Coordinates of C-alpha atoms and ligand atoms in Angstrom, one line a residue:
X164 CA 79.5 181.7 81.6
X165 CA 76.1 181.7 80.1
X166 CA 74.6 185.1 79.5
X167 CA 71.1 184.4 80.8
X168 CA 69.6 187.2 78.7
X169 CA 70.6 185.9 75.3
X170 CA 71.1 182.2 76.3
X171 CA 68.6 180.0 74.5
X172 CA 67.9 176.3 73.8
X173 CA 66.0 176.9 70.6
X174 CA 67.9 178.3 67.6
X175 CA 66.1 179.2 64.4
X176 CA 67.7 180.6 61.4
X177 CA 67.7 180.7 57.6
X178 CA 70.1 178.4 55.7
X179 CA 73.0 180.2 54.0
X180 CA 71.8 178.9 50.7
X181 CA 68.2 177.6 50.1
X182 CA 67.8 173.9 50.6
X183 CA 65.9 172.4 47.7
X184 CA 63.0 170.2 48.8
X185 CA 64.7 167.0 47.5
X186 CA 67.6 167.6 49.8
X187 CA 65.7 168.5 52.9
X188 CA 65.7 165.0 54.4
X189 CA 69.4 164.4 53.5
X190 CA 70.5 167.7 55.1
X191 CA 68.4 167.2 58.2
X192 CA 69.8 163.7 58.7
X193 CA 73.4 165.0 58.5
X194 CA 72.6 167.8 61.2
X195 CA 72.5 164.9 63.7
X196 CA 76.3 164.8 63.4
X197 CA 77.1 168.5 63.7
X198 CA 77.5 169.0 67.4
X199 CA 76.8 166.9 70.6
X200 CA 74.9 170.0 71.9
X201 CA 72.1 169.3 69.4
X202 CA 69.2 167.3 70.8
X203 CA 67.0 167.7 67.7
X204 CA 67.4 169.4 64.3
X205 CA 64.7 170.2 61.9
X206 CA 64.6 171.6 58.4
X207 CA 61.2 172.9 57.3
X208 CA 59.7 171.1 54.4
X209 CA 60.2 174.1 52.2
X210 CA 63.9 174.3 53.2
X211 CA 63.9 177.9 54.3
X212 CA 64.3 177.5 58.1
X213 CA 66.4 175.4 60.3
X214 CA 65.6 174.8 63.9
X215 CA 68.0 173.4 66.4
X216 CA 66.9 172.2 69.9
X217 CA 69.9 172.2 72.2
X218 CA 70.5 170.1 75.3
X219 CA 71.5 173.2 77.3
X220 CA 71.0 176.9 76.8
X221 CA 73.9 178.3 74.7
X222 CA 75.3 181.9 74.9
X223 CA 75.7 184.1 71.9
X224 CA 79.2 182.8 71.0
X225 CA 78.2 179.2 71.2
X226 CA 75.0 180.0 69.1
X227 CA 77.2 181.6 66.4
X228 CA 79.6 178.6 66.5
X229 CA 76.7 176.1 66.1
X230 CA 75.1 178.2 63.2
X231 CA 78.5 178.3 61.5
X232 CA 78.8 174.5 61.7
X233 CA 75.3 173.9 60.4
X234 CA 75.9 176.3 57.5
X235 CA 79.0 174.4 56.5
X236 CA 76.8 171.4 56.1
X237 CA 74.2 173.3 54.2
X238 CA 76.6 175.0 51.8
X239 CA 78.5 171.7 51.2
X240 CA 75.4 169.8 50.4
X241 CA 73.0 172.3 48.8
X242 CA 75.2 174.9 47.0
X243 CA 75.3 174.1 43.3
X244 CA 73.2 170.8 43.8
X245 CA 71.0 169.9 41.0
X246 CA 67.9 167.8 41.3
X247 CA 68.4 164.1 40.6
X248 CA 65.9 162.6 38.1
X249 CA 63.9 160.2 40.2
X250 CA 63.2 157.1 38.2
X251 CA 60.3 155.0 39.4
X252 CA 60.5 151.4 38.3
X253 CA 57.5 150.1 40.2
X254 CA 54.6 152.0 41.8
X255 CA 52.4 150.1 44.2
X256 CA 52.1 152.8 46.7
X257 CA 48.3 152.9 46.5
X258 CA 47.8 149.2 47.2
X259 CA 45.1 149.2 49.8
X260 CA 46.2 148.4 53.4
X261 CA 44.0 148.4 56.4
X262 CA 46.1 150.0 59.2
X263 CA 47.3 153.6 59.7
X264 CA 48.8 153.9 63.1
X265 CA 52.3 153.9 64.4
X266 CA 52.8 150.3 65.5
X267 CA 55.5 151.1 68.0
X268 CA 53.3 151.7 71.0
X269 CA 51.4 148.4 70.4
X270 CA 54.5 146.5 69.8
X271 CA 55.8 147.8 73.2
X272 CA 52.6 147.0 75.1
X273 CA 52.5 143.5 73.6
X274 CA 56.0 142.8 74.8
X275 CA 57.1 142.4 71.1
X276 CA 59.9 145.0 71.4
X277 CA 62.1 146.0 74.3
X278 CA 64.5 148.8 73.9
X279 CA 67.9 148.2 75.5
X280 CA 69.3 151.6 74.5
X281 CA 69.1 154.1 71.6
X282 CA 68.8 152.0 68.4
X283 CA 69.2 148.7 70.2
X284 CA 66.1 146.6 70.4
X285 CA 65.2 143.0 71.3
X286 CA 62.3 141.5 69.4
X287 CA 59.6 139.2 70.6
X288 CA 58.0 136.0 69.1
X289 CA 55.6 137.5 66.8
X290 CA 58.1 139.8 65.2
X291 CA 60.6 137.0 65.0
X292 CA 58.2 134.7 63.3
X293 CA 57.2 137.5 60.9
X294 CA 60.9 138.1 60.1
X295 CA 61.5 134.4 59.7
X296 CA 58.6 134.4 57.1
X297 CA 60.2 137.3 55.1
X298 CA 63.5 135.5 55.3
X299 CA 61.9 132.3 53.8
X300 CA 60.8 134.5 50.9
X301 CA 64.2 136.1 50.5
X302 CA 65.9 132.6 50.6
X303 CA 63.4 131.5 47.9
X304 CA 64.6 134.5 45.8
X305 CA 68.2 133.6 46.5
X306 CA 67.5 129.9 45.5
X307 CA 66.1 131.1 42.3
X308 CA 69.6 132.3 41.4
X309 CA 71.3 129.3 42.8
X310 CA 72.9 131.6 45.3
X311 CA 75.5 129.8 47.6
X312 CA 75.0 130.4 51.4
X313 CA 77.7 132.1 53.4
X314 CA 78.1 133.2 57.0
X315 CA 80.2 136.2 57.7
X316 CA 81.5 137.6 60.9
X317 CA 80.1 140.7 62.6
X318 CA 83.5 142.2 63.1
X319 CA 85.3 143.6 60.0
X320 CA 89.0 144.6 60.0
X321 CA 89.7 148.3 59.7
X322 CA 92.2 147.7 57.0
X323 CA 89.5 146.1 54.9
X324 CA 87.2 149.1 55.1
X325 CA 90.1 151.4 54.5
X326 CA 90.8 149.6 51.3
X327 CA 87.3 150.3 49.9
X328 CA 87.4 154.0 50.9
X329 CA 84.7 153.5 53.5
X330 CA 86.2 155.9 56.1
X331 CA 86.1 158.7 53.5
X332 CA 82.6 158.0 52.4
X333 CA 80.6 157.1 55.6
X334 CA 82.8 158.1 58.6
X335 CA 79.8 159.4 60.6
X336 CA 78.1 156.1 61.0
X337 CA 81.1 153.8 61.9
X338 CA 81.0 151.7 65.1
X339 CA 84.4 150.7 66.5
X340 CA 85.3 147.5 68.4
X341 CA 88.1 147.5 70.9
X342 CA 89.3 145.5 74.0
X343 CA 91.4 146.1 77.0
X344 CA 95.0 146.3 76.3
X345 CA 97.0 143.1 77.1
X346 CA 98.3 144.7 80.2
X347 CA 97.7 143.2 83.7
X348 CA 97.6 146.6 85.3
X349 CA 95.0 148.0 82.9
X350 CA 92.9 144.9 83.2
X351 CA 93.0 144.9 87.0
X352 CA 92.3 148.5 87.0
X353 CA 89.3 147.9 84.9
X354 CA 88.0 145.0 86.9
X355 CA 88.2 147.1 90.2
X356 CA 86.8 150.3 88.8
X357 CA 84.7 149.9 85.8
X358 CA 81.3 151.5 86.4
X359 CA 78.7 153.3 84.2
X360 CA 77.5 156.8 84.7
X361 CA 75.0 158.6 82.6
X362 CA 77.7 159.2 80.0
X363 CA 78.7 155.5 79.7
X364 CA 81.5 153.5 80.9
X365 CA 84.0 155.4 83.0
X366 CA 87.2 153.7 82.0
X367 CA 90.1 155.8 80.8
X368 CA 90.6 155.7 77.0
X369 CA 94.2 154.5 77.4
X370 CA 92.9 151.2 78.9
X371 CA 91.7 150.3 75.5
X372 CA 93.7 148.9 72.6
X373 CA 94.0 150.8 69.4
X374 CA 91.1 150.0 67.0
X375 CA 91.8 147.1 64.6
X376 CA 88.2 146.1 63.8
X377 CA 84.8 147.6 63.4
X378 CA 81.3 146.3 63.6
X379 CA 80.3 145.6 59.9
X380 CA 78.2 148.2 58.2
X381 CA 77.0 145.8 55.5
X382 CA 77.1 142.2 54.6
X383 CA 78.3 142.0 51.0
X384 CA 81.7 143.6 51.7
X385 CA 82.8 140.3 53.5
X386 CA 82.2 138.3 50.2
X387 CA 84.3 140.9 48.2
X388 CA 87.1 140.7 50.7
X389 CA 87.1 136.9 50.6
X390 CA 87.6 137.2 46.8
X391 CA 90.3 139.8 46.9
X392 CA 93.6 139.6 45.0
X393 CA 92.8 136.6 42.7
X394 CA 90.9 135.6 39.7
X395 CA 87.2 135.2 40.4
X396 CA 86.6 131.4 40.6
X397 CA 84.3 130.3 37.8
X398 CA 84.1 133.7 36.4
X399 CA 80.9 134.6 38.3
X400 CA 79.3 134.1 41.7
X401 CA 75.9 134.4 43.2
X402 CA 75.9 134.3 47.0
X403 CA 73.6 135.0 50.0
X404 CA 74.1 135.8 53.6
X405 CA 72.3 137.4 56.5
X406 CA 74.1 139.3 59.1
X407 CA 74.2 141.9 61.8
X408 CA 75.0 145.5 60.5
X409 CA 75.8 148.6 62.4
X410 CA 75.3 152.1 61.5
X411 CA 75.5 154.8 64.2
X412 CA 72.8 157.3 63.2
X413 CA 72.9 159.6 66.3
X414 CA 69.7 161.4 67.1
X415 CA 68.2 159.9 64.1
X416 CA 68.0 156.6 65.8
X417 CA 64.3 156.3 66.5
X418 CA 62.0 153.3 66.7
X419 CA 62.5 150.2 64.6
X420 CA 62.9 152.4 61.6
X421 CA 66.5 153.4 62.2
X422 CA 68.6 151.1 64.4
X423 CA 72.2 151.2 65.4
X424 CA 72.2 147.3 65.2
X425 CA 70.1 145.8 62.6
X426 CA 70.0 142.7 60.3
X427 CA 70.3 142.6 56.6
X428 CA 69.8 139.7 54.1
X429 CA 71.8 140.1 50.9
X430 CA 71.9 138.4 47.6
X431 CA 75.2 139.2 46.0
X432 CA 76.4 139.0 42.4
X433 CA 80.0 139.1 41.3
X434 CA 81.0 138.7 37.6
X435 CA 81.0 140.6 34.3
X436 CA 78.8 143.7 34.0
X437 CA 76.0 142.1 32.1
X438 CA 75.7 139.3 34.5
X439 CA 75.4 141.6 37.5
X440 CA 73.0 144.0 35.9
X441 CA 70.8 141.3 34.5
X442 CA 70.5 139.5 37.9
X443 CA 69.8 142.7 39.7
X444 CA 67.0 143.4 37.4
X445 CA 65.9 139.8 37.6
X446 CA 65.9 140.1 41.3
X447 CA 63.7 143.1 41.3
X448 CA 61.2 141.5 39.0
X449 CA 61.0 138.3 41.0
X450 CA 60.7 140.3 44.2
X451 CA 57.8 142.3 42.7
X452 CA 55.7 139.1 42.7
X453 CA 56.7 138.2 46.3
X454 CA 55.9 141.7 47.6
X455 CA 52.5 141.4 45.9
X456 CA 51.8 138.2 47.9
X457 CA 53.0 140.0 51.0
X458 CA 50.6 142.7 50.2
X459 CA 53.1 145.5 50.7
X460 CA 52.3 149.1 49.5
X461 CA 55.6 150.4 48.1
X462 CA 57.4 151.9 45.2
X463 CA 60.8 151.2 43.8
X464 CA 62.7 154.3 42.9
X465 CA 66.2 155.6 42.3
X466 CA 68.2 156.6 45.3
X467 CA 71.6 157.3 46.6
X468 CA 73.7 156.2 49.6
X469 CA 73.9 158.4 52.7
X470 CA 77.4 159.7 52.0
X471 CA 78.9 162.1 54.4
X472 CA 78.8 165.8 53.8
X473 CA 82.0 166.4 51.8
X474 CA 81.4 163.3 49.6
X475 CA 77.6 163.7 49.2
X476 CA 77.1 166.0 46.2
X477 CA 79.6 164.3 43.9
X478 CA 78.8 160.7 44.9
X479 CA 75.1 161.1 45.0
X480 CA 75.1 162.7 41.5
X481 CA 77.2 159.9 40.2
X482 CA 75.0 157.2 41.6
X483 CA 72.0 158.9 40.2
X484 CA 73.5 159.4 36.7
X485 CA 74.5 155.7 36.5
X486 CA 71.5 154.3 38.1
X487 CA 73.5 152.5 40.7
X488 CA 70.9 152.3 43.5
X489 CA 67.2 151.7 43.6
X490 CA 65.2 151.4 46.9
X491 CA 62.1 149.6 47.8
X492 CA 60.3 152.3 49.7
X493 CA 57.3 151.0 51.7
X494 CA 54.5 153.3 52.6
X495 CA 54.1 154.3 56.2
X496 CA 50.5 155.3 56.3
X497 CA 50.7 156.9 59.8
X498 CA 53.2 159.4 58.6
X499 CA 52.2 159.7 55.0
X500 CA 55.8 159.0 54.0
X501 CA 57.9 156.1 52.9
X502 CA 60.8 154.1 54.4
X503 CA 63.4 152.1 52.5
X504 CA 63.0 148.4 53.4
X505 CA 65.5 147.1 50.7
X506 CA 67.7 148.2 47.9
X507 CA 69.0 147.0 44.5
X508 CA 72.5 148.1 44.2
X509 CA 75.2 148.0 41.4
X510 CA 78.7 149.1 42.3
X511 CA 80.1 148.9 38.8
X512 CA 83.7 147.6 39.0
X513 CA 84.5 149.6 42.2
X514 CA 85.1 146.6 44.5
X515 CA 86.7 144.6 41.7
X516 CA 89.2 147.4 41.1
X517 CA 89.8 148.3 44.8
X518 CA 90.2 144.7 45.8
X519 CA 91.8 143.3 42.7
X520 CA 89.1 140.7 41.8
X521 CA 89.7 139.7 38.2
X522 CA 87.6 138.1 35.5
X523 CA 89.0 135.6 33.1
X524 CA 89.8 138.3 30.5
X525 CA 91.9 140.1 33.1
X526 CA 89.4 143.0 33.7
X527 CA 88.1 143.9 37.1
X528 CA 84.9 142.1 38.3
X529 CA 81.6 144.0 38.7
X530 CA 79.5 143.6 41.7
X531 CA 75.9 144.2 42.9
X532 CA 73.6 143.2 45.7
X533 CA 70.0 143.0 46.6
X534 CA 69.7 144.0 50.3
X535 CA 66.7 143.8 52.6
X536 CA 66.5 145.3 56.1
X537 CA 64.7 142.7 58.2
X538 CA 63.5 144.8 61.0
X539 CA 62.3 147.5 58.6
X540 CA 60.4 144.9 56.5
X541 CA 58.6 143.9 59.6
X542 CA 58.1 147.4 60.8
X543 CA 56.7 148.6 57.4
X544 CA 54.4 145.5 57.2
X545 CA 53.0 146.1 60.6
X546 CA 52.6 149.8 59.9
X547 CA 50.4 148.8 57.0
X548 CA 48.6 145.8 58.5
X549 CA 48.7 146.2 62.3
X550 CA 49.4 143.5 64.8
X551 CA 46.2 141.6 64.5
X552 CA 47.0 138.7 62.2
X553 CA 43.4 138.5 61.2
X554 CA 43.8 141.5 59.0
X555 CA 47.0 140.2 57.4
X556 CA 47.1 138.8 53.9
X557 CA 46.4 135.0 54.1
X558 CA 49.8 134.1 52.7
X559 CA 51.6 135.9 55.6
X560 CA 49.2 134.8 58.3
X561 CA 49.3 131.1 57.4
X562 CA 53.0 130.9 56.9
X563 CA 54.1 133.0 59.9
X564 CA 51.7 131.3 62.4
X565 CA 50.3 134.8 63.1
Ligands
LIG897 P1 68.3 154.9 54.5 O1 68.2 155.6 53.2 O2 67.0 154.7 55.0 O3 69.3 155.5 55.5 P2 70.3 153.2 53.3 O4 70.1 153.8 51.9 O5 71.4 153.6 54.1 O6 68.9 153.4 54.1 P3 71.1 150.6 52.4 O7 72.6 150.9 52.6 O8 70.6 150.4 51.0 O9 70.2 151.6 53.2 O10 70.9 149.3 53.3 C1 69.9 148.3 52.8 C2 68.7 148.2 53.7 O11 69.2 148.1 55.1 C3 67.9 149.4 53.7 O12 67.0 149.4 52.7 C4 67.2 149.3 55.1 O13 66.0 148.4 55.0 C5 68.2 148.7 56.0 N1 68.8 149.7 56.8 C6 69.8 150.5 56.5 N2 70.1 151.3 57.5 C7 69.3 150.9 58.6 C8 69.2 151.3 59.9 N3 69.9 152.3 60.5 N4 68.3 150.6 60.7 C9 67.5 149.6 60.1 N5 67.5 149.2 58.9 C10 68.5 149.9 58.0
LIG898 ZN1 75.5 144.9 49.6
LIG899 MG1 68.8 155.4 51.4

């Protein structure tokens, strides 16, 4: 029973501990996973207020429960946190760009995007050509390392992800794949009764087999798994692949910026520490020239992976201390903010140890990758240059047939 007098859809309260400005975005993104009742969650820029918009009015007990869940996130992420030193490796944020609107509306009206569901988009010819052009540049970068081409499956076995601790670090964004059980009655029942309502498919959970595979959250894992439990052939490997990646980002799934299903091009290095670190750095420097030709306004700065709440503080501090991740953050002029379009990652010997990939001297291999989000590259470029190809840098216009 909802007590109408106190029931509300908007809940505003102060965080249990202050949320420092550098954590506002991280905390806000995690609030998406707190409760299904939450339609929208905002943390003020100063970090001193939290506002929840609920799907339905909640009574006092439910409000208290939601607040308690939110405070658990806040305390776990913000209490005792210290500010990471942001290291800026390149700053081209002030590169002049001609456009300053959100390209989503125009992309829709031009038939260039069609949204199938939250975080699921089809892309039209102009976006496809633009992405093909970016791909040609990424492949040129891959070639400069002699990276061997690979094709990886979209599915990834659960036991693989378990072996690299993925369930512990990123449980919130997993996407599971299943199928009907090999059972004539279950399949017949499904065939006769399956229908979708506003909540989705109505089939009983027991019709489905236990999860053995997930949809891949990243590309490079497949390479590491293919190298597991043996000496690394030749002592070092450079590889490249493009693939579908899946990250369920709940209410954060908006526009082309944050997709459930997106595509990533990776250039991957496996070998001794110096080999991986030198190539990651070379990759960054070569990419700097390519991004200049593309005309992108961006900066490269240190970052961390979006670990789930309990893991966040420790892991983020570790990544920052050892400079494990740098992001290419493109300017979004319409919002006066930035968006990661790619990252330069170093995993130390984490995968080498977890998967028993050994170097000739018997030690564990180190790994690193350079990863680009293809839809985000296109989105950020269009946010800076607009849809009219006449305003694009000549190199992009000529090569993408814009
Ligand atoms: P963010 O900080 O924006 O959540 P991330 O740090 O999780 O991104 P990485 O794991 O470094 O991203 O993935 C490499 C690239 O893949 C990102 O730089 C971005 O371009 C792209 N990417 C990651 N998540 C998404 C998503 N949900 N939708 C679209 N592209 C994505
Ligand atoms: Zn990778
Ligand atoms: Mg990030």
